[in-house]
PDB file of C-alpha atoms in Angstrom:
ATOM      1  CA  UNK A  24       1.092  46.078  27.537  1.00 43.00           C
ATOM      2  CA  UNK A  25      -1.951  45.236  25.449  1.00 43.00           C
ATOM      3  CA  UNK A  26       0.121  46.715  22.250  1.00 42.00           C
ATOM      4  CA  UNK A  27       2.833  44.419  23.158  1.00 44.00           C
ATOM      5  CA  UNK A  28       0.674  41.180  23.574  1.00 41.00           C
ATOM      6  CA  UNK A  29      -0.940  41.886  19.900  1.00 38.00           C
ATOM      7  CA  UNK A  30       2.246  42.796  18.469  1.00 40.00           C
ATOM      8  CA  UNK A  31       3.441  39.560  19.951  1.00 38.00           C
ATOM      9  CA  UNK A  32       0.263  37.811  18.140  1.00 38.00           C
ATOM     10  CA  UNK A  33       0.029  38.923  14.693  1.00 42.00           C
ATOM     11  CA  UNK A  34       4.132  38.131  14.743  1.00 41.00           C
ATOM     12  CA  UNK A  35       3.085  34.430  16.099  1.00 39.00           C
ATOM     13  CA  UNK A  36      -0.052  34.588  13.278  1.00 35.00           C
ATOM     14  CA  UNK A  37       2.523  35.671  10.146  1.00 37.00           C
ATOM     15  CA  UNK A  38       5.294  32.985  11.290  1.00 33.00           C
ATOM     16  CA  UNK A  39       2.711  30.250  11.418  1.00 34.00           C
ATOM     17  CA  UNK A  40       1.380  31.647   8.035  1.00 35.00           C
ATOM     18  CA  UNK A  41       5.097  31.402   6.691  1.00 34.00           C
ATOM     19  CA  UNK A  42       5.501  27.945   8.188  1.00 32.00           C
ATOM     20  CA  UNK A  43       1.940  26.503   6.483  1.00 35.00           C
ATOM     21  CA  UNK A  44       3.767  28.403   3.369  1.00 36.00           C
ATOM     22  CA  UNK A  45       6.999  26.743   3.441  1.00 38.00           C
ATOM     23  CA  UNK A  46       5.359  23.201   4.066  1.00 47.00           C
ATOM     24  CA  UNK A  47       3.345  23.070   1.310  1.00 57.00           C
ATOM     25  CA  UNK A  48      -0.471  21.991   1.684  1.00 73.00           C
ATOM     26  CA  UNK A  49      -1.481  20.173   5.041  1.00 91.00           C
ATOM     27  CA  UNK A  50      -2.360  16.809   3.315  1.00 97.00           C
ATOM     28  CA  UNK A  51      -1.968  13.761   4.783  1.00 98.00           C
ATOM     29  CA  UNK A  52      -1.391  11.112   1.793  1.00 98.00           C
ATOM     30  CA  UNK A  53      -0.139  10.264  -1.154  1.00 98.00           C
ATOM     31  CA  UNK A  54      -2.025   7.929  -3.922  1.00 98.00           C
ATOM     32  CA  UNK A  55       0.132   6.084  -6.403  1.00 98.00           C
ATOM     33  CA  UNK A  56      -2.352   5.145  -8.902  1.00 98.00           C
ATOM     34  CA  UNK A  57      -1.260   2.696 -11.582  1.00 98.00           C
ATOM     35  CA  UNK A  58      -3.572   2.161 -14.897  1.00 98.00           C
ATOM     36  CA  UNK A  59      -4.566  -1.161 -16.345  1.00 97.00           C
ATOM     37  CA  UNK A  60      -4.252  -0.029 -20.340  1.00 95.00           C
ATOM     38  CA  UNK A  61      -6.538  -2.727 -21.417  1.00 93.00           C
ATOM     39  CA  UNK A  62      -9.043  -1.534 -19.514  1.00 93.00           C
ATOM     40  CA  UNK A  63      -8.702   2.183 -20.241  1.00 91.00           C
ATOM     41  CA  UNK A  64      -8.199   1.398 -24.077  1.00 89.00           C
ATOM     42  CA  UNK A  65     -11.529  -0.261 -24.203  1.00 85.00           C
ATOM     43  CA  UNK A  66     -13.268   3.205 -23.523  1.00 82.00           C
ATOM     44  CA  UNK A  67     -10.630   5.580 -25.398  1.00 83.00           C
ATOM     45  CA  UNK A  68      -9.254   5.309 -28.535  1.00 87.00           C
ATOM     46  CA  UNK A  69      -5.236   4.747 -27.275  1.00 91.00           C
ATOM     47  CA  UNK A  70      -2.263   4.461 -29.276  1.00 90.00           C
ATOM     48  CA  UNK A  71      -0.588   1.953 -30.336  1.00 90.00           C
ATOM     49  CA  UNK A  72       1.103  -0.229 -29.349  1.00 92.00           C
ATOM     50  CA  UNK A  73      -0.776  -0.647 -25.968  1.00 93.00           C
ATOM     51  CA  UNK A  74       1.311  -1.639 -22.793  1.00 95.00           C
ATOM     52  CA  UNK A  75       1.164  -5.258 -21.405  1.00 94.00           C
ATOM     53  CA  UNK A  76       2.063  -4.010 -17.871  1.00 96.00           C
ATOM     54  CA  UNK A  77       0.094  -0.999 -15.210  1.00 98.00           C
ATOM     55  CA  UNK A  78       1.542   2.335 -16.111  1.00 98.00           C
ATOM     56  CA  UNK A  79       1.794   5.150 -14.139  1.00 98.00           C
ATOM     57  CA  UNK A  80      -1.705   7.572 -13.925  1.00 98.00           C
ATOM     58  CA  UNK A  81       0.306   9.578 -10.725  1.00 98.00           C
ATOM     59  CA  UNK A  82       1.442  10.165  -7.135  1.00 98.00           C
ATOM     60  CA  UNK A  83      -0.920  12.460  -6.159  1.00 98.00           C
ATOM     61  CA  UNK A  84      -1.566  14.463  -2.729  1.00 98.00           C
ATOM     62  CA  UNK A  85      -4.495  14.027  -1.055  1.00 98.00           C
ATOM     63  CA  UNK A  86      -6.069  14.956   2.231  1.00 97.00           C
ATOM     64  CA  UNK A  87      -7.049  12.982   4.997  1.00 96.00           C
ATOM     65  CA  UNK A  88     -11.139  12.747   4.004  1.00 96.00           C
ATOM     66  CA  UNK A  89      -9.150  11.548   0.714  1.00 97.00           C
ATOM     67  CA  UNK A  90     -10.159  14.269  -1.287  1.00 96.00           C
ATOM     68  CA  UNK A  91      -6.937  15.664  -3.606  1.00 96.00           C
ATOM     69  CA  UNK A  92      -5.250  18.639  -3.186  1.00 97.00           C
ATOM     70  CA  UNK A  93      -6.533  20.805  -5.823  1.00 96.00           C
ATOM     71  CA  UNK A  94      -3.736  22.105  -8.347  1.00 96.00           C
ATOM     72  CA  UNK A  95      -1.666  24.708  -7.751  1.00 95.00           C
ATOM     73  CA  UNK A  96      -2.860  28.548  -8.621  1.00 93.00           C
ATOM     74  CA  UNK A  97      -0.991  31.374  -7.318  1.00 92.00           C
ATOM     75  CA  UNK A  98      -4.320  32.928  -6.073  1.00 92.00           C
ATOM     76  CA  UNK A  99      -6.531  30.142  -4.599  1.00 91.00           C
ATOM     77  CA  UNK A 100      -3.980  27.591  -3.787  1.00 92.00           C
ATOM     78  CA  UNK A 101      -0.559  29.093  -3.697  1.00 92.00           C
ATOM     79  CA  UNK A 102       0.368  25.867  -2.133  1.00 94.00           C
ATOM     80  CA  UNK A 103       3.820  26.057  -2.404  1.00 94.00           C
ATOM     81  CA  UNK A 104       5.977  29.336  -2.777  1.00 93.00           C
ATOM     82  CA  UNK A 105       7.534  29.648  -5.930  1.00 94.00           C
ATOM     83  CA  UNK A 106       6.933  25.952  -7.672  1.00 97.00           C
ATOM     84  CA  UNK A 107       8.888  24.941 -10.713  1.00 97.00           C
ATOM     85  CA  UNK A 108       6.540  26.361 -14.051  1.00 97.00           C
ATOM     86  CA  UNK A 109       5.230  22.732 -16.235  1.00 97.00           C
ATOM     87  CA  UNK A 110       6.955  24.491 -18.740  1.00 96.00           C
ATOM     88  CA  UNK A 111       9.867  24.753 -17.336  1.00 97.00           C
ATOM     89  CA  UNK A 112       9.977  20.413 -16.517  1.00 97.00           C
ATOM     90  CA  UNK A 113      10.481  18.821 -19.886  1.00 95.00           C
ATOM     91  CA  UNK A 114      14.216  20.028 -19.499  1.00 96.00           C
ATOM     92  CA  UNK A 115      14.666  18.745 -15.920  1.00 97.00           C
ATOM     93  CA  UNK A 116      13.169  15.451 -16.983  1.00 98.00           C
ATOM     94  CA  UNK A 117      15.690  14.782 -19.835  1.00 97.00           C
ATOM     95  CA  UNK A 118      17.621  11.921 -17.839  1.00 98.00           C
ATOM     96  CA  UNK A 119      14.679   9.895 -16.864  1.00 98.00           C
ATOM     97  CA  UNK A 120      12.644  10.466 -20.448  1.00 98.00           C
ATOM     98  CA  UNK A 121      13.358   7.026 -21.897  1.00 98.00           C
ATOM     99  CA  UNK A 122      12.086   5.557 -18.989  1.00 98.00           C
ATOM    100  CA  UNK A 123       8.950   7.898 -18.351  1.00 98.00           C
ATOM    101  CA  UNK A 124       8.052   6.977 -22.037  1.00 98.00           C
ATOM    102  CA  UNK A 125       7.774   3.652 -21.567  1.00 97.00           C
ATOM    103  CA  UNK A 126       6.513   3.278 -17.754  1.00 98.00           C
ATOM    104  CA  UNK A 127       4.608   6.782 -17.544  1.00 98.00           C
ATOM    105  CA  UNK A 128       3.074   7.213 -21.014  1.00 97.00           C
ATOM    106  CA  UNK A 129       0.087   9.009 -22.340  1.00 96.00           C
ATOM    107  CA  UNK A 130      -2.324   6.434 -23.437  1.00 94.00           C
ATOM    108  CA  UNK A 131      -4.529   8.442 -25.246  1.00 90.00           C
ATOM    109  CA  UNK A 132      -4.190   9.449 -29.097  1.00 89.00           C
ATOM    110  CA  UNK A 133      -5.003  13.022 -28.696  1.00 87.00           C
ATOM    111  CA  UNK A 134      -2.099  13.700 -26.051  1.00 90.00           C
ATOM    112  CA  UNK A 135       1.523  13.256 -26.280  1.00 96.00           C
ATOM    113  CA  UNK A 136       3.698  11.966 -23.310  1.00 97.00           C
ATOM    114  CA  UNK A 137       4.936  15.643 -22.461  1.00 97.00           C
ATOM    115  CA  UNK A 138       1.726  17.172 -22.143  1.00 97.00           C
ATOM    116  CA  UNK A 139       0.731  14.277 -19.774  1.00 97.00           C
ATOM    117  CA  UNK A 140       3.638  14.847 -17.205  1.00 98.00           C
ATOM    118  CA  UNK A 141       2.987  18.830 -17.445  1.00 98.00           C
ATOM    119  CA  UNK A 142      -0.495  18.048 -16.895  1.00 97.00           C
ATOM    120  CA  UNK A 143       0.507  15.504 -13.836  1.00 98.00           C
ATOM    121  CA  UNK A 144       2.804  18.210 -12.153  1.00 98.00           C
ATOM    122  CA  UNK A 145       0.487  21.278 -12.325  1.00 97.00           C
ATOM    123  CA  UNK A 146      -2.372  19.101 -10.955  1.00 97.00           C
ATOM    124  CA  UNK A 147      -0.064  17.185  -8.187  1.00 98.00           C
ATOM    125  CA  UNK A 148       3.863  17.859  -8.801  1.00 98.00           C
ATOM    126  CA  UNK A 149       3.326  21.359  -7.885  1.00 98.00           C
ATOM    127  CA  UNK A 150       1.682  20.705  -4.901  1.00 97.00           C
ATOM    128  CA  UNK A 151       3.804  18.407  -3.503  1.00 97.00           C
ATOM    129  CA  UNK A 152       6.770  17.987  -1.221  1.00 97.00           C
ATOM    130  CA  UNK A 153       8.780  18.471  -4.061  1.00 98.00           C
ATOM    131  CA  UNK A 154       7.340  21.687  -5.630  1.00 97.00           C
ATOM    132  CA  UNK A 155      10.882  22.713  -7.099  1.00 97.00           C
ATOM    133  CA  UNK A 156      12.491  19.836  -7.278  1.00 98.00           C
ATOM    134  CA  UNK A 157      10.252  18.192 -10.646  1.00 98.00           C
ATOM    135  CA  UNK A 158      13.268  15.302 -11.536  1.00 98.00           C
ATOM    136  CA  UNK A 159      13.064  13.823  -7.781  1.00 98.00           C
ATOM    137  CA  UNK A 160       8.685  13.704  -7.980  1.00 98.00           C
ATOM    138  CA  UNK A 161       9.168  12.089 -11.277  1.00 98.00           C
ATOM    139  CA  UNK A 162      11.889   9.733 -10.553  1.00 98.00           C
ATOM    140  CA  UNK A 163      10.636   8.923  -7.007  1.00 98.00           C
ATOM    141  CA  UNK A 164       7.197   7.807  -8.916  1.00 98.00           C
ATOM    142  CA  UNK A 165       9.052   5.954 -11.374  1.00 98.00           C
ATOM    143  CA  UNK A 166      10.888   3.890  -8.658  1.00 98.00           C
ATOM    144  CA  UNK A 167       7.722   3.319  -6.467  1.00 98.00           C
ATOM    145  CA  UNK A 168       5.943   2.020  -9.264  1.00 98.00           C
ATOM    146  CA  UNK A 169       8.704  -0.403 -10.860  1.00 96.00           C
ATOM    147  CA  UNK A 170       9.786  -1.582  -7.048  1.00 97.00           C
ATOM    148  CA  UNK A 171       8.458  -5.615  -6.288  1.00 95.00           C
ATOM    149  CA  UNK A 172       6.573  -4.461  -3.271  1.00 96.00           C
ATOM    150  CA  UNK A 173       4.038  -2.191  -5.715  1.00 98.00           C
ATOM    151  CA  UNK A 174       3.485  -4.782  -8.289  1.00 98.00           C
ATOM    152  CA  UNK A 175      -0.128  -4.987  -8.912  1.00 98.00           C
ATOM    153  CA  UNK A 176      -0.531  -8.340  -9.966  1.00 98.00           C
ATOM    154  CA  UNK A 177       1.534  -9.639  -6.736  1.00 97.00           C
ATOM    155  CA  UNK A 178      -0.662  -7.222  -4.660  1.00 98.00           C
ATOM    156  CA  UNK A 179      -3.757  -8.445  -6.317  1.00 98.00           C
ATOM    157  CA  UNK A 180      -2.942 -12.245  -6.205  1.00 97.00           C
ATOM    158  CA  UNK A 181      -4.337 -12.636  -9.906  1.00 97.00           C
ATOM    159  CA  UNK A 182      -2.984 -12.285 -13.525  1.00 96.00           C
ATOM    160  CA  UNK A 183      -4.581 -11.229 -16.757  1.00 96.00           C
ATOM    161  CA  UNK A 184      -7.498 -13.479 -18.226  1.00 93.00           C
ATOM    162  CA  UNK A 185     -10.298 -13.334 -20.699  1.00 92.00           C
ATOM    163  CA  UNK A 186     -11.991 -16.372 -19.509  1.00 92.00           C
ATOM    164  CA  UNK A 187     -12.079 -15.153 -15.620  1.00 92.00           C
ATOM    165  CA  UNK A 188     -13.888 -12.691 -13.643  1.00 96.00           C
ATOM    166  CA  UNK A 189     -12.956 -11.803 -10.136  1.00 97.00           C
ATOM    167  CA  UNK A 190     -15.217 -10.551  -7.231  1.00 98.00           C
ATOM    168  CA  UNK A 191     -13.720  -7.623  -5.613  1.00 98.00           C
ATOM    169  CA  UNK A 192     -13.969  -7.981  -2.429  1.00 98.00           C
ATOM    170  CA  UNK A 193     -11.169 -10.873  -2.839  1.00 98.00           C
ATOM    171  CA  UNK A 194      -8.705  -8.338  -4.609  1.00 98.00           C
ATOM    172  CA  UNK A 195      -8.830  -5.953  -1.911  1.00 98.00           C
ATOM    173  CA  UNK A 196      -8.552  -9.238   0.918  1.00 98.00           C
ATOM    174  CA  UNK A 197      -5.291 -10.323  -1.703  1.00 98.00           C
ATOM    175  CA  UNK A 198      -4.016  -6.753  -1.310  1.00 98.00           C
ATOM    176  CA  UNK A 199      -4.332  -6.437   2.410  1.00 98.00           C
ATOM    177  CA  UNK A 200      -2.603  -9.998   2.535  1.00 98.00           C
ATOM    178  CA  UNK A 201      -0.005  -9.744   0.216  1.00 97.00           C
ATOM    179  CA  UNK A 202       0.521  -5.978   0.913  1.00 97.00           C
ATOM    180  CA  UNK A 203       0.014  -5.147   3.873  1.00 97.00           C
ATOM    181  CA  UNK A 204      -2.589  -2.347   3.059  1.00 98.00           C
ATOM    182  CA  UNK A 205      -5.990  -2.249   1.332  1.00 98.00           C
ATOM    183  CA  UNK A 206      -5.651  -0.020  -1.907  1.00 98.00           C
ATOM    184  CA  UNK A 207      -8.248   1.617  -4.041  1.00 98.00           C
ATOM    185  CA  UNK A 208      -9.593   0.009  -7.100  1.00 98.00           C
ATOM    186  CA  UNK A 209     -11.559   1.778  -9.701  1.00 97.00           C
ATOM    187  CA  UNK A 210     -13.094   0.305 -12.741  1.00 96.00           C
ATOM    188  CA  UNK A 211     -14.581   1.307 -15.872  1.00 94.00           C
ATOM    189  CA  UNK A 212     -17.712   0.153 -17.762  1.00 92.00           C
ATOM    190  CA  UNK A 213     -17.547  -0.139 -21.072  1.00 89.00           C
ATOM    191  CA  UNK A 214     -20.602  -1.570 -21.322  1.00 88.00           C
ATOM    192  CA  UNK A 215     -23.700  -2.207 -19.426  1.00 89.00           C
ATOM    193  CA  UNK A 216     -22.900  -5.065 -16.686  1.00 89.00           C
ATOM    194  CA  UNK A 217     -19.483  -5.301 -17.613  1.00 92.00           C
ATOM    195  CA  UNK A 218     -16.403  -3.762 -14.919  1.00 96.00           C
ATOM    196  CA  UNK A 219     -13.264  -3.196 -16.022  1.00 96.00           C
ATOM    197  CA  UNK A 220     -10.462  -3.358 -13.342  1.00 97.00           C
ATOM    198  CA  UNK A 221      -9.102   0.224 -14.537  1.00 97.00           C
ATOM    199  CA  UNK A 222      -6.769   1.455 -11.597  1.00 98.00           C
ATOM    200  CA  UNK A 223      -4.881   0.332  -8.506  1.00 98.00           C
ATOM    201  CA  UNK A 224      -4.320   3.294  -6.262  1.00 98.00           C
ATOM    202  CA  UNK A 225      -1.865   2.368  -3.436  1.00 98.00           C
ATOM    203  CA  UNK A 226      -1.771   4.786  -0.520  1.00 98.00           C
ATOM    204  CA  UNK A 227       1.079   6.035   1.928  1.00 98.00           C
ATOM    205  CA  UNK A 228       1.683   8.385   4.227  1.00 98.00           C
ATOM    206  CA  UNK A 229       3.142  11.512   4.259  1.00 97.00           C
ATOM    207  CA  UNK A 230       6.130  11.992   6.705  1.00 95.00           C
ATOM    208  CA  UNK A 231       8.987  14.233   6.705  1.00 92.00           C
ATOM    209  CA  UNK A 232      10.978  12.517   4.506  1.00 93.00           C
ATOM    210  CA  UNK A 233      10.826  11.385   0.711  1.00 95.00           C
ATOM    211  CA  UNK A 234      10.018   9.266  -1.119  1.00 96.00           C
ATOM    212  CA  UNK A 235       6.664   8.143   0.646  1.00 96.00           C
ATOM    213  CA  UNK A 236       7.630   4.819   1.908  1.00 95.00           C
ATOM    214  CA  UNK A 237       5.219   3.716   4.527  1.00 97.00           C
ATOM    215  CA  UNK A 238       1.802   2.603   3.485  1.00 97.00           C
ATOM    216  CA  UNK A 239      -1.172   3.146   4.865  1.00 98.00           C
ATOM    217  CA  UNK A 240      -5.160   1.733   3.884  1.00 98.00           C
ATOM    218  CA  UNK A 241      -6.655   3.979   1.287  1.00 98.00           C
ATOM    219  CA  UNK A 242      -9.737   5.690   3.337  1.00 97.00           C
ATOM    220  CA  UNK A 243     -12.145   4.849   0.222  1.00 97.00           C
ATOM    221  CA  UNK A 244     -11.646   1.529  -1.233  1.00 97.00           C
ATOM    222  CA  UNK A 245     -13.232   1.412  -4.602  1.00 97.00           C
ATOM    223  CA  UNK A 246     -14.313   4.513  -6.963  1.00 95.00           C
ATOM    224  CA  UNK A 247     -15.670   5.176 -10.452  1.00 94.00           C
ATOM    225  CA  UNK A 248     -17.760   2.367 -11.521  1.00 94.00           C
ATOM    226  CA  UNK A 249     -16.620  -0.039  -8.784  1.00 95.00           C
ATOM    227  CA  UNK A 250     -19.292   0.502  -6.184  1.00 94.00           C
ATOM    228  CA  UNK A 251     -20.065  -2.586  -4.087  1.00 96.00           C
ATOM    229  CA  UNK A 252     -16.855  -5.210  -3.094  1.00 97.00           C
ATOM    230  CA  UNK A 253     -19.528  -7.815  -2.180  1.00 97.00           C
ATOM    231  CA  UNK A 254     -21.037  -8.081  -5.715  1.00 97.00           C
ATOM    232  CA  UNK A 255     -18.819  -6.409  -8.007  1.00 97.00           C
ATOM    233  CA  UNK A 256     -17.203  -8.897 -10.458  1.00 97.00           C
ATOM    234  CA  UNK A 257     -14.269  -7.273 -12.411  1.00 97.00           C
ATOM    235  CA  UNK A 258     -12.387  -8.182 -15.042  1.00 96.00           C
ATOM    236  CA  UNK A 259      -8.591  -8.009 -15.779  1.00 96.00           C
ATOM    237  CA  UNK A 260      -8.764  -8.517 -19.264  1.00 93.00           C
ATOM    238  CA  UNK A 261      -5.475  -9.674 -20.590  1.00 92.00           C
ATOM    239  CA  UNK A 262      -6.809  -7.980 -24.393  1.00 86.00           C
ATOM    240  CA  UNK A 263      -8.191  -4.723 -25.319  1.00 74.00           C
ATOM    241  CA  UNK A 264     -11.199  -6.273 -27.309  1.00 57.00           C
ATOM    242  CA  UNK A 265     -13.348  -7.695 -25.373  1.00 43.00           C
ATOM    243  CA  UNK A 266     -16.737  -8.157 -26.802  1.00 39.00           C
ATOM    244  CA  UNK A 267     -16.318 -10.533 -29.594  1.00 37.00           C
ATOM    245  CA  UNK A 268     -19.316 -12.965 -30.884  1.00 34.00           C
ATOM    246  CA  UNK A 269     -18.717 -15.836 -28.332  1.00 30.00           C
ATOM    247  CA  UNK A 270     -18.235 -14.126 -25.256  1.00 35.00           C
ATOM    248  CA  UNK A 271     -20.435 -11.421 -24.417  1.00 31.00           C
ATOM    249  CA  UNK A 272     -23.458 -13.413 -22.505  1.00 30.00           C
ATOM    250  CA  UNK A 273     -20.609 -15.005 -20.671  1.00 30.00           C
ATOM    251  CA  UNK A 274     -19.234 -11.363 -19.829  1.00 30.00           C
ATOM    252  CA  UNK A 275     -22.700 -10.107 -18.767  1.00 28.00           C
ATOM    253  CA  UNK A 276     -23.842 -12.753 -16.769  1.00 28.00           C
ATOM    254  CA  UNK A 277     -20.818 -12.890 -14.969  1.00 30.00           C
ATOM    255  CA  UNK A 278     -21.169  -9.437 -14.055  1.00 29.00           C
ATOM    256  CA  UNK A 279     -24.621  -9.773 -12.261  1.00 26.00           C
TER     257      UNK A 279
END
C-alpha cells in the first residue's frame, strides 16, 4: 500500500511538473513599455531621423513583486519547452517588418532593428505565452501599442513642450483618470537636476487568453531616475537638444 501511495505521488509530482512546463513561467503581468525618443536620444547617440511619437521598448513578463522573468536558458529557466530560436524570427516577422521598423525600431546607432527584436524575444518573447508562436507576440505588441486606449499622451493628459515641466505625481493622477490604471514612468537624467520623461510602462494582467487586454496598476510606479512623484518635475521635451544658452537655469530650477 505504501508503494502504491508514492507511486501515486511522484506520478501527481511529474504531471504538475509537466503542467508548470507546458504553461510557461508562473508570472502574473505583462509591461508594455513605450519609449519617449527625445528623451532617450539625449543620453545615446540615436540615429537619425529620430521618431516624433513613443516607440515600442517591449511587452515583457513579469512577476507579481514586478520583478521580470529572466530570459529564457535551457538550463536555468527552461521556461517554455521548445521556444522558437531569435534566429529563427526574422523570417516569421517578414509580414509585419514595415511596420516594426517604423513603430518598434532600434534607436541606437550601434544596433540595427533586427538585432533589437532578437534581443526583445530571447529576453521576453521566449518566455512568454507565445514561446513558438514569435509573429502573434510581435504583432499583438504592435496592436497594443498603436490602439487609442494606449496612447501615452491621452493617458498622460499632456503633449510635448520645451517651455513646460510637469510634476509627476499629476501624470500618474492623468493616467489613473484617463486610463483607468496607474502605469510606470521612468526617466532619465541627462544632467544633474534635469528628468527626462523616458518610458511609459502600462501594465495588464495575464489571463488565459491573448493578447493581454485587461489592465491592471503597475505594483511600482516610477523607476530609474524618477524617484519621488511628490517632487519630481519631468520633462517631455518635444526636441532632442535640450540645453541650449537660454534655457538651462530655467531647466534646473525647475527641476528642484
Amino acid at each position: 500500500m505504501i508503494i502504491k501511495q508514492l507511486l501515486v505521488f511522484a506520478a501527481a509530482v511529474m504531471l504538475a511538473s509537466l503542467v508548470v512546463s507546458v504553461n510557461g513561467s508562473n508570472f502574473a503581468f505583462y509591461k508594455l513599455s513605450l519609449t519617449w525618443p527625445n528623451s532617450v536620444c539625449k543620453i545615446t547617440t540615436c540615429k537619425t531621423p529620430i521618431p516624433t511619437y513613443f516607440t515600442i521598448h517591449g511587452l515583457w513578463p513579469t512577476f507579481g513583486n514586478d520583478i521580470p522573468v529572466p530570459p529564457y536558458n535551457p538550463t536555468s529557466n527552461k521556461c517554455n519547452p521548445n521556444p522558437t530560436s531569435p534566429d529563427d524570427i526574422v523570417g516569421e516577422l517578414a509580414p509585419i517588418k514595415g511596420e516594426l521598423d517604423k513603430k518598434w525600431p532600434n534607436l541606437w546607432v550601434r544596433k540595427t532593428n533586427v538585432d533589437f527584436w532578437k534581443i526583445q524575444w530571447q529576453h521576453h518573447g521566449m518566455c512568454s505565452d507565445y514561446p513558438r508562436d514569435p509573429l502573434d507576440y510581435f504583432k499583438d505588441t504592435l496592436n497594443l501599442a498603436q490602439s487609442k486606449r494606449f496612447d501615452p499622451f491621452k493617458a498622460l493628459g499632456v503633449q510635448p513642450s520645451d517651455q513646460t515641466p510637469h510634476l509627476l505625481h499629476t501624470l500618474l493622477e492623468n493616467a489613473y483618470k484617463n486610463f483607468g490604471a496607474y502605469p510606470q514612468i521612468t526617466c532619465s537624467m541627462p544632467k544633474k537636476g534635469i528628468l527626462l520623461l523616458k518610458e511609459i510602462r502600462f501594465c495588464l494582467k495575464r489571463t488565459k487568453k491573448t493578447p493581454p487586454s485587461v489592465v491592471q496598476n503597475c505594483p511600482t510606479n516610477v523607476g530609474d531616475r524618477c524617484t519621488n512623484p511628490l517632487t519630481d518635475y519631468v520633462w517631455l521635451r518635444a526636441t532632442p537638444t535640450i540645453f541650449g544658452p537660454h534655457n538651462v537655469t530655467s531647466d534646473l530650477l525647475a527641476s528642484t
